[in-house]
C-alpha atoms as a printed R data frame, in Angstrom:
    type eleno elety resid chain resno       x       y       z
1   ATOM     1    CA   MET     A     1 -16.820  -1.769   9.972
2   ATOM     2    CA   ILE     A     2 -20.150   0.406  10.756
3   ATOM     3    CA   VAL     A     3 -18.580   3.467   9.337
4   ATOM     4    CA   LEU     A     4 -17.876   1.919   5.932
5   ATOM     5    CA   ILE     A     5 -21.786   0.038   6.065
6   ATOM     6    CA   ILE     A     6 -22.724   3.482   6.960
7   ATOM     7    CA   PHE     A     7 -21.111   5.159   3.726
8   ATOM     8    CA   VAL     A     8 -22.086   2.734   1.591
9   ATOM     9    CA   MET     A     9 -25.659   3.092   2.121
10  ATOM    10    CA   LEU     A    10 -25.374   7.164   1.933
11  ATOM    11    CA   VAL     A    11 -23.626   6.433  -1.556
12  ATOM    12    CA   GLN     A    12 -26.766   4.258  -2.695
13  ATOM    13    CA   LEU     A    13 -29.169   6.920  -1.697
14  ATOM    14    CA   VAL     A    14 -27.353   9.574  -3.396
15  ATOM    15    CA   TRP     A    15 -27.272   7.656  -6.446
16  ATOM    16    CA   MET     A    16 -31.143   6.708  -6.150
17  ATOM    17    CA   GLY     A    17 -31.910  10.298  -5.735
18  ATOM    18    CA   PHE     A    18 -29.771  11.139  -9.012
19  ATOM    19    CA   HIS     A    19 -31.353   8.401 -11.276
20  ATOM    20    CA   ASP     A    20 -34.676   9.732 -10.297
21  ATOM    21    CA   ILE     A    21 -33.297  13.216 -11.338
22  ATOM    22    CA   LEU     A    22 -32.428  12.360 -14.411
23  ATOM    23    CA   VAL     A    23 -35.595   9.844 -15.320
24  ATOM    24    CA   PHE     A    24 -37.580  13.102 -14.749
25  ATOM    25    CA   VAL     A    25 -35.551  15.295 -16.516
26  ATOM    26    CA   HIS     A    26 -35.841  12.976 -19.465
27  ATOM    27    CA   ARG     A    27 -39.464  12.861 -18.860
28  ATOM    28    CA   ILE     A    28 -40.183  16.357 -19.835
29  ATOM    29    CA   VAL     A    29 -39.215  19.039 -22.706
30  ATOM    30    CA   GLY     A    30 -40.170  22.461 -23.752
31  ATOM    31    CA   ASN     A    31 -38.524  25.693 -23.136
32  ATOM    32    CA   LEU     A    32 -40.286  26.044 -19.539
33  ATOM    33    CA   CYS     A    33 -40.190  22.083 -18.855
34  ATOM    34    CA   GLU     A    34 -43.868  22.504 -19.550
35  ATOM    35    CA   PHE     A    35 -44.421  19.354 -21.755
36  ATOM    36    CA   PRO     A    36 -44.297  15.943 -21.040
37  ATOM    37    CA   ASN     A    37 -41.526  13.999 -23.491
38  ATOM    38    CA   PRO     A    38 -43.537  12.217 -25.834
39  ATOM    39    CA   CYS     A    39 -40.600   9.615 -26.678
40  ATOM    40    CA   PHE     A    40 -40.149   8.680 -22.873
41  ATOM    41    CA   ASN     A    41 -41.638   4.967 -22.787
42  ATOM    42    CA   THR     A    42 -39.448   2.412 -21.087
43  ATOM    43    CA   SER     A    43 -41.106  -0.614 -22.360
44  ATOM    44    CA   ASN     A    44 -40.292   0.579 -25.947
45  ATOM    45    CA   ASP     A    45 -36.469   1.840 -25.374
46  ATOM    46    CA   ASN     A    46 -37.621   5.493 -25.309
47  ATOM    47    CA   ASN     A    47 -39.066   5.333 -28.589
48  ATOM    48    CA   GLY     A    48 -42.355   6.231 -27.615
49  ATOM    49    CA   PRO     A    49 -45.052   5.712 -30.089
50  ATOM    50    CA   CYS     A    50 -42.407   5.045 -32.648
51  ATOM    51    CA   LEU     A    51 -43.125   0.989 -33.142
52  ATOM    52    CA   ASN     A    52 -40.396   0.133 -35.453
53  ATOM    53    CA   GLY     A    53 -38.175   3.054 -35.561
54  ATOM    54    CA   LYS     A    54 -36.333   5.782 -33.632
55  ATOM    55    CA   CYS     A    55 -38.365   8.837 -31.540
56  ATOM    56    CA   TYR     A    56 -36.831  11.997 -32.043
57  ATOM    57    CA   PRO     A    57 -38.615  14.592 -29.483
58  ATOM    58    CA   ASP     A    58 -39.143  18.336 -30.174
59  ATOM    59    CA   PHE     A    59 -37.912  19.954 -27.511
60  ATOM    60    CA   GLU     A    60 -39.514  23.428 -28.075
61  ATOM    61    CA   PHE     A    61 -43.094  22.442 -29.040
62  ATOM    62    CA   GLY     A    62 -43.260  18.848 -27.700
63  ATOM    63    CA   ASN     A    63 -44.101  17.391 -30.515
64  ATOM    64    CA   HIS     A    64 -41.953  14.210 -32.006
65  ATOM    65    CA   SER     A    65 -41.233  12.849 -35.133
66  ATOM    66    CA   CYS     A    66 -40.341   8.728 -36.122
67  ATOM    67    CA   HIS     A    67 -37.551   7.848 -38.180
68  ATOM    68    CA   CYS     A    68 -38.706   4.478 -39.142
69  ATOM    69    CA   ASP     A    69 -36.577   1.035 -39.390
70  ATOM    70    CA   GLU     A    70 -35.840  -0.437 -43.282
71  ATOM    71    CA   GLY     A    71 -39.267  -2.195 -44.161
72  ATOM    72    CA   TRP     A    72 -41.368   0.072 -42.236
73  ATOM    73    CA   MET     A    73 -43.320   3.307 -42.541
74  ATOM    74    CA   GLY     A    74 -46.277   5.600 -41.342
75  ATOM    75    CA   GLN     A    75 -46.470   8.140 -38.725
76  ATOM    76    CA   ASN     A    76 -45.622   5.416 -35.889
77  ATOM    77    CA   CYS     A    77 -43.729   3.072 -38.111
78  ATOM    78    CA   ASP     A    78 -46.587   0.796 -37.903
79  ATOM    79    CA   ILE     A    79 -47.294   0.022 -41.065
80  ATOM    80    CA   ASP     A    80 -45.320  -2.850 -43.182
81  ATOM    81    CA   ILE     A    81 -43.935  -2.100 -46.541
82  ATOM    82    CA   ASP     A    82 -44.815  -4.898 -49.238
83  ATOM    83    CA   GLU     A    83 -41.498  -4.615 -50.825
84  ATOM    84    CA   CYS     A    84 -42.719  -7.109 -53.331
85  ATOM    85    CA   ALA     A    85 -45.444  -4.627 -54.793
86  ATOM    86    CA   HIS     A    86 -43.169  -2.356 -56.212
87  ATOM    87    CA   PRO     A    87 -40.633  -2.972 -59.048
88  ATOM    88    CA   PHE     A    88 -37.778  -0.782 -57.638
89  ATOM    89    CA   THR     A    89 -38.125  -2.316 -54.064
90  ATOM    90    CA   ASN     A    90 -38.578  -5.847 -55.671
91  ATOM    91    CA   LYS     A    91 -34.805  -6.997 -56.145
92  ATOM    92    CA   CYS     A    92 -35.133 -10.537 -56.983
93  ATOM    93    CA   SER     A    93 -33.790 -11.298 -60.009
94  ATOM    94    CA   LYS     A    94 -34.674 -15.182 -60.901
95  ATOM    95    CA   GLY     A    95 -36.960 -16.011 -58.102
96  ATOM    96    CA   LYS     A    96 -40.391 -14.974 -56.540
97  ATOM    97    CA   CYS     A    97 -40.696 -12.371 -53.962
98  ATOM    98    CA   VAL     A    98 -42.422 -13.215 -50.510
99  ATOM    99    CA   ASN     A    99 -43.065 -10.327 -48.405
100 ATOM   100    CA   THR     A   100 -42.297 -10.808 -44.528
101 ATOM   101    CA   VAL     A   101 -42.638  -8.686 -41.319
102 ATOM   102    CA   GLY     A   102 -40.347  -5.825 -42.067
103 ATOM   103    CA   GLY     A   103 -38.872  -7.399 -44.854
104 ATOM   104    CA   TYR     A   104 -38.762 -10.039 -47.704
105 ATOM   105    CA   ILE     A   105 -37.394 -13.282 -49.055
106 ATOM   106    CA   CYS     A   106 -36.795 -14.469 -52.532
107 ATOM   107    CA   GLU     A   107 -37.624 -17.795 -53.577
108 ATOM   108    CA   CYS     A   108 -35.190 -18.784 -56.325
109 ATOM   109    CA   GLU     A   109 -36.181 -20.525 -59.694
110 ATOM   110    CA   PHE     A   110 -34.630 -23.652 -60.550
111 ATOM   111    CA   GLY     A   111 -30.844 -23.516 -61.273
112 ATOM   112    CA   TYR     A   112 -30.545 -19.995 -59.693
113 ATOM   113    CA   THR     A   113 -29.303 -19.381 -56.173
114 ATOM   114    CA   GLY     A   114 -28.172 -16.607 -53.751
115 ATOM   115    CA   GLU     A   115 -29.645 -14.109 -51.326
116 ATOM   116    CA   LEU     A   116 -31.444 -12.496 -54.591
117 ATOM   117    CA   CYS     A   117 -31.397 -15.279 -56.854
118 ATOM   118    CA   SER     A   118 -28.815 -13.859 -59.198
119 ATOM   119    CA   LEU     A   119 -26.408 -16.378 -59.318
120 ATOM   120    CA   LEU     A   120 -26.113 -19.862 -61.104
121 ATOM   121    CA   GLU     A   121 -25.861 -22.968 -58.974
122 ATOM   122    CA   LYS     A   122 -22.209 -23.918 -59.324
123 ATOM   123    CA   HIS     A   123 -22.022 -27.705 -60.790
124 ATOM   124    CA   CYS     A   124 -18.539 -27.402 -61.538
125 ATOM   125    CA   ASP     A   125 -17.081 -27.142 -58.043
126 ATOM   126    CA   SER     A   126 -16.893 -30.759 -57.607
127 ATOM   127    CA   ASN     A   127 -14.659 -31.138 -60.861
128 ATOM   128    CA   PRO     A   128 -16.685 -34.075 -62.302
129 ATOM   129    CA   CYS     A   129 -15.047 -33.924 -65.718
130 ATOM   130    CA   GLN     A   130 -12.222 -36.505 -65.887
131 ATOM   131    CA   ASN     A   131  -9.135 -36.914 -68.298
132 ATOM   132    CA   GLY     A   132  -8.631 -33.296 -68.855
133 ATOM   133    CA   GLY     A   133 -12.157 -32.482 -69.768
134 ATOM   134    CA   THR     A   134 -13.125 -28.820 -69.224
135 ATOM   135    CA   CYS     A   135 -16.369 -28.318 -67.068
136 ATOM   136    CA   LEU     A   136 -18.789 -25.757 -68.273
137 ATOM   137    CA   ASN     A   137 -21.493 -24.325 -65.535
138 ATOM   138    CA   LYS     A   138 -25.037 -24.235 -67.374
139 ATOM   139    CA   LEU     A   139 -28.694 -23.597 -65.988
140 ATOM   140    CA   GLY     A   140 -29.257 -26.374 -63.828
141 ATOM   141    CA   LYS     A   141 -26.568 -28.866 -65.167
142 ATOM   142    CA   TYR     A   142 -22.858 -28.721 -66.267
143 ATOM   143    CA   GLU     A   143 -21.393 -29.916 -69.364
144 ATOM   144    CA   CYS     A   144 -17.824 -31.299 -69.788
145 ATOM   145    CA   VAL     A   145 -16.043 -30.426 -73.038
146 ATOM   146    CA   CYS     A   146 -13.577 -33.756 -73.254
147 ATOM   147    CA   LEU     A   147 -10.263 -33.891 -74.685
148 ATOM   148    CA   PRO     A   148  -9.811 -35.939 -78.248
149 ATOM   149    CA   GLY     A   149  -9.876 -39.588 -77.591
150 ATOM   150    CA   TYR     A   150 -12.493 -39.294 -74.764
151 ATOM   151    CA   SER     A   151 -16.108 -39.171 -74.381
152 ATOM   152    CA   GLY     A   152 -19.167 -39.607 -72.333
153 ATOM   153    CA   ASN     A   153 -20.878 -37.359 -69.957
154 ATOM   154    CA   ASN     A   154 -17.830 -36.660 -67.680
155 ATOM   155    CA   CYS     A   155 -15.315 -37.773 -70.451
156 ATOM   156    CA   GLU     A   156 -14.584 -41.118 -68.702
157 ATOM   157    CA   ILE     A   157 -14.824 -43.357 -71.618
158 ATOM   158    CA   ARG     A   158 -11.659 -43.895 -73.724
159 ATOM   159    CA   ALA     A   159 -12.145 -44.134 -77.476
160 ATOM   160    CA   TYR     A   160 -10.401 -46.592 -79.529
161 ATOM   161    CA   LYS     A   161  -6.836 -45.592 -80.677
162 ATOM   162    CA   GLU     A   162  -5.380 -46.651 -83.690
163 ATOM   163    CA   LEU     A   163  -1.623 -48.097 -83.125
164 ATOM   164    CA   ASN     A   164   0.916 -45.214 -82.957
165 ATOM   165    CA   LYS     A   165  -1.826 -42.655 -84.028
166 ATOM   166    CA   CYS     A   166  -1.701 -39.453 -81.803
167 ATOM   167    CA   TYR     A   167  -5.314 -37.394 -81.762
168 ATOM   168    CA   LEU     A   168  -4.012 -34.374 -80.301
169 ATOM   169    CA   ASP     A   169  -3.258 -31.449 -82.146
170 ATOM   170    CA   CYS     A   170  -0.249 -30.084 -80.123
171 ATOM   171    CA   GLN     A   171   0.794 -26.632 -80.637
172 ATOM   172    CA   ASN     A   172   4.325 -24.564 -80.314
173 ATOM   173    CA   GLY     A   173   6.624 -27.586 -81.297
174 ATOM   174    CA   GLY     A   174   4.865 -29.990 -78.960
175 ATOM   175    CA   ILE     A   175   5.101 -33.559 -79.610
176 ATOM   176    CA   CYS     A   176   2.291 -35.868 -79.305
177 ATOM   177    CA   LYS     A   177   3.127 -39.144 -77.539
178 ATOM   178    CA   ASN     A   178   1.002 -42.069 -77.951
179 ATOM   179    CA   SER     A   179   1.886 -44.459 -74.959
180 ATOM   180    CA   ASP     A   180  -0.777 -45.601 -72.339
181 ATOM   181    CA   ASP     A   181  -2.507 -41.910 -72.542
182 ATOM   182    CA   THR     A   182  -2.296 -40.102 -75.607
183 ATOM   183    CA   GLU     A   183  -0.253 -36.505 -74.669
184 ATOM   184    CA   CYS     A   184   1.561 -33.494 -75.657
185 ATOM   185    CA   GLU     A   185   4.998 -33.552 -74.539
186 ATOM   186    CA   CYS     A   186   5.769 -29.700 -74.462
187 ATOM   187    CA   LEU     A   187   9.300 -27.736 -75.099
188 ATOM   188    CA   PRO     A   188  10.108 -25.055 -72.873
189 ATOM   189    CA   PRO     A   189   8.254 -22.742 -71.951
190 ATOM   190    CA   PHE     A   190   5.211 -24.122 -72.820
191 ATOM   191    CA   SER     A   191   2.813 -26.045 -71.137
192 ATOM   192    CA   GLY     A   192  -0.864 -27.361 -70.820
193 ATOM   193    CA   ASN     A   193  -2.978 -30.019 -72.568
194 ATOM   194    CA   LEU     A   194  -1.847 -29.016 -75.722
195 ATOM   195    CA   CYS     A   195   1.502 -26.947 -75.173
196 ATOM   196    CA   GLU     A   196  -1.023 -23.852 -75.422
197 ATOM   197    CA   ILE     A   197   0.061 -22.112 -72.617
198 ATOM   198    CA   GLU     A   198   3.453 -20.058 -72.322
199 ATOM   199    CA   LYS     A   199   5.090 -20.026 -69.151
200 ATOM   200    CA   PRO     A   200   6.735 -17.037 -67.993
201 ATOM   201    CA   ASP     A   201  10.495 -16.524 -67.885
202 ATOM   202    CA   PRO     A   202  12.106 -17.275 -64.920
203 ATOM   203    CA   CYS     A   203  14.812 -15.251 -65.152
204 ATOM   204    CA   TYR     A   204  13.024 -12.076 -66.285
205 ATOM   205    CA   GLN     A   205  13.162 -10.942 -62.933
206 ATOM   206    CA   ASN     A   206  16.460 -13.252 -61.569
207 ATOM   207    CA   HIS     A   207  18.652 -12.233 -58.205
208 ATOM   208    CA   CYS     A   208  21.813 -13.537 -60.104
209 ATOM   209    CA   ALA     A   209  24.518 -10.988 -59.376
210 ATOM   210    CA   ILE     A   210  26.244  -9.082 -62.182
211 ATOM   211    CA   ASP     A   211  28.825 -10.521 -64.765
212 ATOM   212    CA   SER     A   212  26.933 -14.205 -63.689
213 ATOM   213    CA   VAL     A   213  24.429 -15.742 -66.459
214 ATOM   214    CA   CYS     A   214  20.806 -16.708 -65.016
215 ATOM   215    CA   ALA     A   215  19.804 -20.179 -66.772
216 ATOM   216    CA   PRO     A   216  16.128 -21.563 -66.433
217 ATOM   217    CA   ASN     A   217  15.948 -25.210 -65.033
218 ATOM   218    CA   ILE     A   218  14.239 -27.791 -66.765
219 ATOM   219    CA   ASP     A   219  11.083 -27.419 -65.199
220 ATOM   220    CA   TYR     A   220  10.992 -23.548 -66.516
221 ATOM   221    CA   ILE     A   221   9.776 -22.389 -63.388
222 ATOM   222    CA   SER     A   222  13.104 -21.939 -61.284
223 ATOM   223    CA   TYR     A   223  16.508 -21.135 -62.372
224 ATOM   224    CA   THR     A   224  20.492 -21.301 -61.966
225 ATOM   225    CA   CYS     A   225  22.923 -18.942 -61.535
226 ATOM   226    CA   GLN     A   226  25.912 -19.755 -63.402
227 ATOM   227    CA   CYS     A   227  28.928 -17.579 -61.585
228 ATOM   228    CA   PRO     A   228  32.172 -16.824 -63.358
229 ATOM   229    CA   PRO     A   229  35.529 -17.986 -61.692
230 ATOM   230    CA   HIS     A   230  35.657 -15.457 -59.534
231 ATOM   231    CA   LEU     A   231  32.033 -15.435 -57.940
232 ATOM   232    CA   SER     A   232  30.512 -18.203 -55.839
233 ATOM   233    CA   GLY     A   233  27.149 -18.790 -53.934
234 ATOM   234    CA   GLN     A   234  23.401 -19.313 -54.945
235 ATOM   235    CA   PHE     A   235  23.088 -16.142 -56.502
236 ATOM   236    CA   CYS     A   236  26.842 -15.298 -57.496
237 ATOM   237    CA   GLU     A   237  26.924 -13.114 -54.461
238 ATOM   238    CA   ARG     A   238  30.001 -13.923 -52.954
239 ATOM   239    CA   GLN     A   239  33.570 -12.765 -54.195
240 ATOM   240    CA   LEU     A   240  36.405 -15.530 -53.936
241 ATOM   241    CA   PRO     A   241  39.652 -14.654 -52.367
242 ATOM   242    CA   PRO     A   242  42.313 -14.966 -55.223
243 ATOM   243    CA   CYS     A   243  44.625 -18.077 -55.152
244 ATOM   244    CA   GLU     A   244  41.664 -19.832 -52.739
245 ATOM   245    CA   ASP     A   245  38.886 -22.014 -53.055
246 ATOM   246    CA   GLY     A   246  39.713 -23.251 -56.444
247 ATOM   247    CA   TYR     A   247  39.928 -19.559 -57.942
248 ATOM   248    CA   ASN     A   248  42.947 -19.002 -59.997
249 ATOM   249    CA   PRO     A   249  42.965 -15.474 -61.952
250 ATOM   250    CA   CYS     A   250  46.078 -16.607 -63.670
251 ATOM   251    CA   VAL     A   251  45.177 -17.913 -67.316
252 ATOM   252    CA   ARG     A   252  48.512 -19.893 -67.666
253 ATOM   253    CA   GLY     A   253  50.395 -19.714 -64.496
254 ATOM   254    CA   ILE     A   254  50.262 -20.667 -60.822
255 ATOM   255    CA   CYS     A   255  48.590 -17.951 -58.264
256 ATOM   256    CA   HIS     A   256  50.645 -17.112 -55.125
257 ATOM   257    CA   LYS     A   257  49.194 -14.650 -52.470
258 ATOM   258    CA   ASN     A   258  51.048 -11.743 -51.654
259 ATOM   259    CA   ASN     A   259  51.384 -12.350 -47.642
260 ATOM   260    CA   GLU     A   260  48.142 -12.001 -45.445
261 ATOM   261    CA   ASP     A   261  46.856  -9.573 -48.143
262 ATOM   262    CA   ILE     A   262  43.836 -11.573 -49.678
263 ATOM   263    CA   GLU     A   263  43.199  -9.005 -52.610
264 ATOM   264    CA   HIS     A   264  46.501  -8.757 -54.179
265 ATOM   265    CA   PHE     A   265  48.608 -11.882 -56.071
266 ATOM   266    CA   THR     A   266  51.286 -12.745 -57.927
267 ATOM   267    CA   CYS     A   267  51.142 -14.988 -61.139
268 ATOM   268    CA   GLU     A   268  54.195 -17.340 -61.810
269 ATOM   269    CA   CYS     A   269  53.424 -17.992 -65.650
270 ATOM   270    CA   LEU     A   270  54.402 -21.175 -67.613
271 ATOM   271    CA   ASN     A   271  56.879 -21.379 -70.389
272 ATOM   272    CA   GLY     A   272  55.589 -19.237 -73.344
273 ATOM   273    CA   TRP     A   273  53.316 -17.230 -71.406
274 ATOM   274    CA   THR     A   274  53.613 -13.864 -69.935
275 ATOM   275    CA   GLY     A   275  51.444 -10.592 -68.735
276 ATOM   276    CA   PRO     A   276  50.167  -9.750 -65.100
277 ATOM   277    CA   LEU     A   277  47.644 -12.561 -65.457
278 ATOM   278    CA   CYS     A   278  49.749 -14.865 -67.605
279 ATOM   279    CA   ASP     A   279  47.346 -14.440 -70.469
280 ATOM   280    CA   LYS     A   280  49.638 -13.123 -73.376
281 ATOM   281    CA   GLN     A   281  51.686 -16.039 -75.387
282 ATOM   282    CA   ILE     A   282  55.681 -15.482 -76.094
283 ATOM   283    CA   ASP     A   283  56.621 -15.529 -79.490
284 ATOM   284    CA   ASN     A   284  59.505 -18.323 -78.714
285 ATOM   285    CA   GLU     A   285  61.251 -18.359 -81.992
286 ATOM   286    CA   ILE     A   286  62.638 -15.138 -84.296
287 ATOM   287    CA   GLU     A   287  64.943 -15.038 -86.935
288 ATOM   288    CA   VAL     A   288  68.578 -14.445 -86.176
289 ATOM   289    CA   CYS     A   289  70.760 -14.994 -89.367
290 ATOM   290    CA   PRO     A   290  69.615 -12.384 -91.835
291 ATOM   291    CA   LEU     A   291  71.282 -12.725 -94.979
292 ATOM   292    CA   ALA     A   292  72.893  -9.124 -94.897
293 ATOM   293    CA   SER     A   293  74.675  -9.724 -91.563
294 ATOM   294    CA   ASN     A   294  76.020 -12.336 -89.216
295 ATOM   295    CA   PRO     A   295  75.403 -12.269 -85.289
296 ATOM   296    CA   CYS     A   296  78.374 -14.767 -85.139
297 ATOM   297    CA   GLN     A   297  81.726 -13.116 -83.958
298 ATOM   298    CA   ASN     A   298  85.354 -14.357 -84.243
299 ATOM   299    CA   GLY     A   299  84.845 -15.868 -87.250
300 ATOM   300    CA   GLY     A   300  81.936 -17.995 -86.050
301 ATOM   301    CA   GLN     A   301  79.441 -18.944 -88.275
302 ATOM   302    CA   CYS     A   302  75.237 -18.674 -87.815
303 ATOM   303    CA   VAL     A   303  73.531 -21.491 -89.014
304 ATOM   304    CA   GLY     A   304  69.868 -22.001 -88.620
305 ATOM   305    CA   VAL     A   305  68.040 -24.794 -86.918
306 ATOM   306    CA   ASP     A   306  67.156 -26.137 -90.175
307 ATOM   307    CA   GLY     A   307  70.509 -25.837 -91.761
308 ATOM   308    CA   ASN     A   308  69.820 -23.368 -94.100
309 ATOM   309    CA   ARG     A   309  71.406 -19.984 -93.800
310 ATOM   310    CA   GLY     A   310  68.982 -16.917 -93.965
311 ATOM   311    CA   ASN     A   311  66.641 -18.628 -92.111
312 ATOM   312    CA   ASN     A   312  68.356 -19.194 -88.384
313 ATOM   313    CA   LYS     A   313  66.030 -18.766 -85.431
314 ATOM   314    CA   ILE     A   314  67.179 -18.535 -81.614
315 ATOM   315    CA   GLN     A   315  64.589 -19.494 -78.730
316 ATOM   316    CA   LYS     A   316  64.408 -17.325 -75.666
317 ATOM   317    CA   ILE     A   317  65.131 -18.676 -72.786
318 ATOM   318    CA   ASP     A   318  64.805 -17.016 -69.235
319 ATOM   319    CA   GLY     A   319  68.084 -15.655 -68.065
320 ATOM   320    CA   GLY     A   320  69.319 -15.485 -71.442
321 ATOM   321    CA   THR     A   321  69.452 -16.472 -75.130
322 ATOM   322    CA   THR     A   322  70.371 -19.637 -76.303
323 ATOM   323    CA   TYR     A   323  71.038 -19.967 -80.229
324 ATOM   324    CA   PHE     A   324  70.626 -22.969 -82.576
């Protein structure tokens, strides 16, 4: 314990000596350390004679220079600049410039605000205009532009309406409705008080899969993907397996899966249809009793279904041919 105390005391003594050396070195300048440092001043953050600025010593000749803070000038930065006395330093746009120590402030004229009095006071931020009126920011006040049928400083007065008469000039095919409030009923894709705003097509950049159809919803903001029979999901992104989930690729037939192979299937066609997908109709009736020949053998007589020779027909049946 005693050894530790002695060690700490030695460290403190060494540090104090090193600190004194630093202070001494900081006090002198010159090639031969023959000049006192003019910037050394512990009471002024080592800025010496520079009262409102940064002091830079000349390490060769012992002189100094001052780099003044904004708003000050002079050899020792001790002269306050009057920013209001010069047009290029007076930046008050709509106000009176008042000089302060090291700077200036702007006292704004009526209706203006901001550090440099360059902004109109915002009277429309509180949305004072009622019933769809438009607020215009003016000098020291605001003004409401009212929709037809309303008046007053804030469009708060509803004008008299004639029975079943609309005052609105609805645009883009909009219909004026005169119920409790006169308003425009807009057709897609338009909106606004007068249907003057065209909404962007929600299907312009859609995520519907190929072979599907993008259909705007009634709000004309969202959309729905209309899927073909073999696709499903919100964006028709899921391929349905044949013969499952209600997907029957057979146009006029019954779908049968081939064992466990979900990609291959067989169509069992209904009567009168053929083809891999049962999408081709069979011509069931053909002429069989031409006038020049008789298809019936051993003395048989060919008689057509309508009883007239020459217009005889047969009907094809799976497994053979039946004559009528």
